[in-house]
PDB file of C-alpha atoms in Angstrom:
ATOM      1  CA  UNK H   1      -0.037  -0.064  -0.089  1.00  0.00           C
ATOM      2  CA  UNK H   2       1.514   3.379  -1.051  1.00  0.00           C
ATOM      3  CA  UNK H   3       1.226   6.385   0.881  1.00  0.00           C
ATOM      4  CA  UNK H   4      -1.096   9.211  -0.422  1.00  0.00           C
ATOM      5  CA  UNK H   5      -1.791  12.723   0.429  1.00  0.00           C
ATOM      6  CA  UNK H   6       0.371  14.398   3.153  1.00  0.00           C
ATOM      7  CA  UNK H   7       2.371  11.223   3.892  1.00  0.00           C
ATOM      8  CA  UNK H   8       3.284  10.983   0.106  1.00  0.00           C
ATOM      9  CA  UNK H   9       4.011  14.670   0.214  1.00  0.00           C
ATOM     10  CA  UNK H  10       6.369  14.446   3.146  1.00  0.00           C
ATOM     11  CA  UNK H  11       8.161  11.468   1.645  1.00  0.00           C
ATOM     12  CA  UNK H  12       8.492  13.164  -1.733  1.00  0.00           C
ATOM     13  CA  UNK H  13       9.846  16.426   0.123  1.00  0.00           C
ATOM     14  CA  UNK H  14      12.394  14.351   2.117  1.00  0.00           C
ATOM     15  CA  UNK H  15      13.615  12.030  -0.539  1.00  0.00           C
ATOM     16  CA  UNK H  16      13.036  13.792  -3.930  1.00  0.00           C
ATOM     17  CA  UNK H  17      12.777  17.573  -3.021  1.00  0.00           C
ATOM     18  CA  UNK H  18      15.771  20.121  -3.600  1.00  0.00           C
ATOM     19  CA  UNK H  19      18.646  19.759  -1.101  1.00  0.00           C
ATOM     20  CA  UNK H  20      22.514  19.643  -0.816  1.00  0.00           C
ATOM     21  CA  UNK H  21      22.786  16.122  -0.880  1.00  0.00           C
ATOM     22  CA  UNK H  22      22.452  13.818  -3.563  1.00  0.00           C
ATOM     23  CA  UNK H  23      19.034  12.321  -4.328  1.00  0.00           C
ATOM     24  CA  UNK H  24      20.341   8.926  -4.520  1.00  0.00           C
ATOM     25  CA  UNK H  25      22.084   9.071  -1.116  1.00  0.00           C
ATOM     26  CA  UNK H  26      18.919  10.263   0.523  1.00  0.00           C
ATOM     27  CA  UNK H  27      16.931   7.325  -1.088  1.00  0.00           C
ATOM     28  CA  UNK H  28      19.527   4.941   0.075  1.00  0.00           C
ATOM     29  CA  UNK H  29      19.563   6.381   3.447  1.00  0.00           C
ATOM     30  CA  UNK H  30      15.827   6.079   3.471  1.00  0.00           C
ATOM     31  CA  UNK H  31      16.162   2.236   2.565  1.00  0.00           C
ATOM     32  CA  UNK H  32      18.859   1.664   5.209  1.00  0.00           C
ATOM     33  CA  UNK H  33      21.504   1.089   2.642  1.00  0.00           C
ATOM     34  CA  UNK H  34      23.618   4.318   2.575  1.00  0.00           C
ATOM     35  CA  UNK H  35      27.240   3.851   1.428  1.00  0.00           C
ATOM     36  CA  UNK H  36      30.776   4.391   3.036  1.00  0.00           C
ATOM     37  CA  UNK H  37      30.871   6.986   5.856  1.00  0.00           C
ATOM     38  CA  UNK H  38      27.187   7.102   6.101  1.00  0.00           C
ATOM     39  CA  UNK H  39      26.577   3.439   6.783  1.00  0.00           C
ATOM     40  CA  UNK H  40      26.893   3.250  10.555  1.00  0.00           C
ATOM     41  CA  UNK H  41      25.026   6.345  11.172  1.00  0.00           C
ATOM     42  CA  UNK H  42      22.276   5.468   8.919  1.00  0.00           C
ATOM     43  CA  UNK H  43      21.970   2.187  10.824  1.00  0.00           C
ATOM     44  CA  UNK H  44      22.016   3.793  14.133  1.00  0.00           C
ATOM     45  CA  UNK H  45      19.352   6.391  13.196  1.00  0.00           C
ATOM     46  CA  UNK H  46      17.151   3.570  11.754  1.00  0.00           C
ATOM     47  CA  UNK H  47      17.559   1.095  14.687  1.00  0.00           C
ATOM     48  CA  UNK H  48      18.517   2.850  17.731  1.00  0.00           C
ATOM     49  CA  UNK H  49      17.891   6.662  17.190  1.00  0.00           C
ATOM     50  CA  UNK H  50      17.993   7.296  20.876  1.00  0.00           C
ATOM     51  CA  UNK H  51      21.629   6.410  20.882  1.00  0.00           C
ATOM     52  CA  UNK H  52      22.828   8.891  18.397  1.00  0.00           C
ATOM     53  CA  UNK H  53      25.012  11.375  20.078  1.00  0.00           C
ATOM     54  CA  UNK H  54      26.943  14.441  19.526  1.00  0.00           C
ATOM     55  CA  UNK H  55      30.015  12.052  19.105  1.00  0.00           C
ATOM     56  CA  UNK H  56      28.338  10.491  15.801  1.00  0.00           C
ATOM     57  CA  UNK H  57      27.848  14.096  14.615  1.00  0.00           C
ATOM     58  CA  UNK H  58      31.478  15.066  15.296  1.00  0.00           C
ATOM     59  CA  UNK H  59      32.599  11.962  13.450  1.00  0.00           C
ATOM     60  CA  UNK H  60      30.672  12.734  10.327  1.00  0.00           C
ATOM     61  CA  UNK H  61      32.179  16.306  10.480  1.00  0.00           C
ATOM     62  CA  UNK H  62      35.492  14.823  10.748  1.00  0.00           C
ATOM     63  CA  UNK H  63      34.902  13.192   7.274  1.00  0.00           C
ATOM     64  CA  UNK H  64      34.091  16.521   5.792  1.00  0.00           C
ATOM     65  CA  UNK H  65      30.394  16.257   5.956  1.00  0.00           C
ATOM     66  CA  UNK H  66      28.529  19.667   7.012  1.00  0.00           C
ATOM     67  CA  UNK H  67      25.620  20.203   9.151  1.00  0.00           C
ATOM     68  CA  UNK H  68      23.135  20.673   6.323  1.00  0.00           C
ATOM     69  CA  UNK H  69      24.084  17.306   4.799  1.00  0.00           C
ATOM     70  CA  UNK H  70      23.784  15.569   8.263  1.00  0.00           C
ATOM     71  CA  UNK H  71      20.505  16.954   8.798  1.00  0.00           C
ATOM     72  CA  UNK H  72      19.049  15.912   5.404  1.00  0.00           C
ATOM     73  CA  UNK H  73      20.402  12.370   5.715  1.00  0.00           C
ATOM     74  CA  UNK H  74      18.920  12.096   9.177  1.00  0.00           C
ATOM     75  CA  UNK H  75      15.473  13.180   8.158  1.00  0.00           C
ATOM     76  CA  UNK H  76      15.664  10.859   4.887  1.00  0.00           C
ATOM     77  CA  UNK H  77      16.574   8.062   7.187  1.00  0.00           C
ATOM     78  CA  UNK H  78      14.019   8.843   9.791  1.00  0.00           C
ATOM     79  CA  UNK H  79      11.287   9.079   7.140  1.00  0.00           C
ATOM     80  CA  UNK H  80      12.438   5.777   5.551  1.00  0.00           C
ATOM     81  CA  UNK H  81      12.302   3.966   8.779  1.00  0.00           C
ATOM     82  CA  UNK H  82       8.757   5.483   9.690  1.00  0.00           C
ATOM     83  CA  UNK H  83       7.481   4.561   6.363  1.00  0.00           C
ATOM     84  CA  UNK H  84       8.979   0.908   6.550  1.00  0.00           C
ATOM     85  CA  UNK H  85       7.170   0.553  10.086  1.00  0.00           C
ATOM     86  CA  UNK H  86       4.134   1.958   8.719  1.00  0.00           C
ATOM     87  CA  UNK H  87       3.940  -0.635   6.006  1.00  0.00           C
ATOM     88  CA  UNK H  88       4.674  -3.361   8.200  1.00  0.00           C
ATOM     89  CA  UNK H  89       1.849  -2.324  10.551  1.00  0.00           C
ATOM     90  CA  UNK H  90      -0.630  -2.013   7.677  1.00  0.00           C
ATOM     91  CA  UNK H  91       0.312  -5.408   6.435  1.00  0.00           C
ATOM     92  CA  UNK H  92      -0.171  -6.847   9.936  1.00  0.00           C
ATOM     93  CA  UNK H  93      -3.569  -5.368  10.232  1.00  0.00           C
ATOM     94  CA  UNK H  94      -4.478  -6.578   6.832  1.00  0.00           C
ATOM     95  CA  UNK H  95      -3.515 -10.223   7.775  1.00  0.00           C
ATOM     96  CA  UNK H  96      -5.525 -10.071  11.005  1.00  0.00           C
TER      97      UNK H  96
END
């Protein structure tokens, strides 16, 4: 089941809208498959977001990544994880 209305607009804005990061990188982050220096950070945001710390951000900055890029990838990752969970919940409801 694909999102419609405001949910679809949110997803489109986060993953397909203008930004400083590459669209493919945002989409990969949303899917949990970001490459290179993003891999551990994206996994942390998707799986244990409550553990993301200033040290994680500092490590990304040390790789030459700026705050705007970190923000966009964080949002894309969180939106992707939220939609994955929404889809899982909707599937579970459909099966019951």
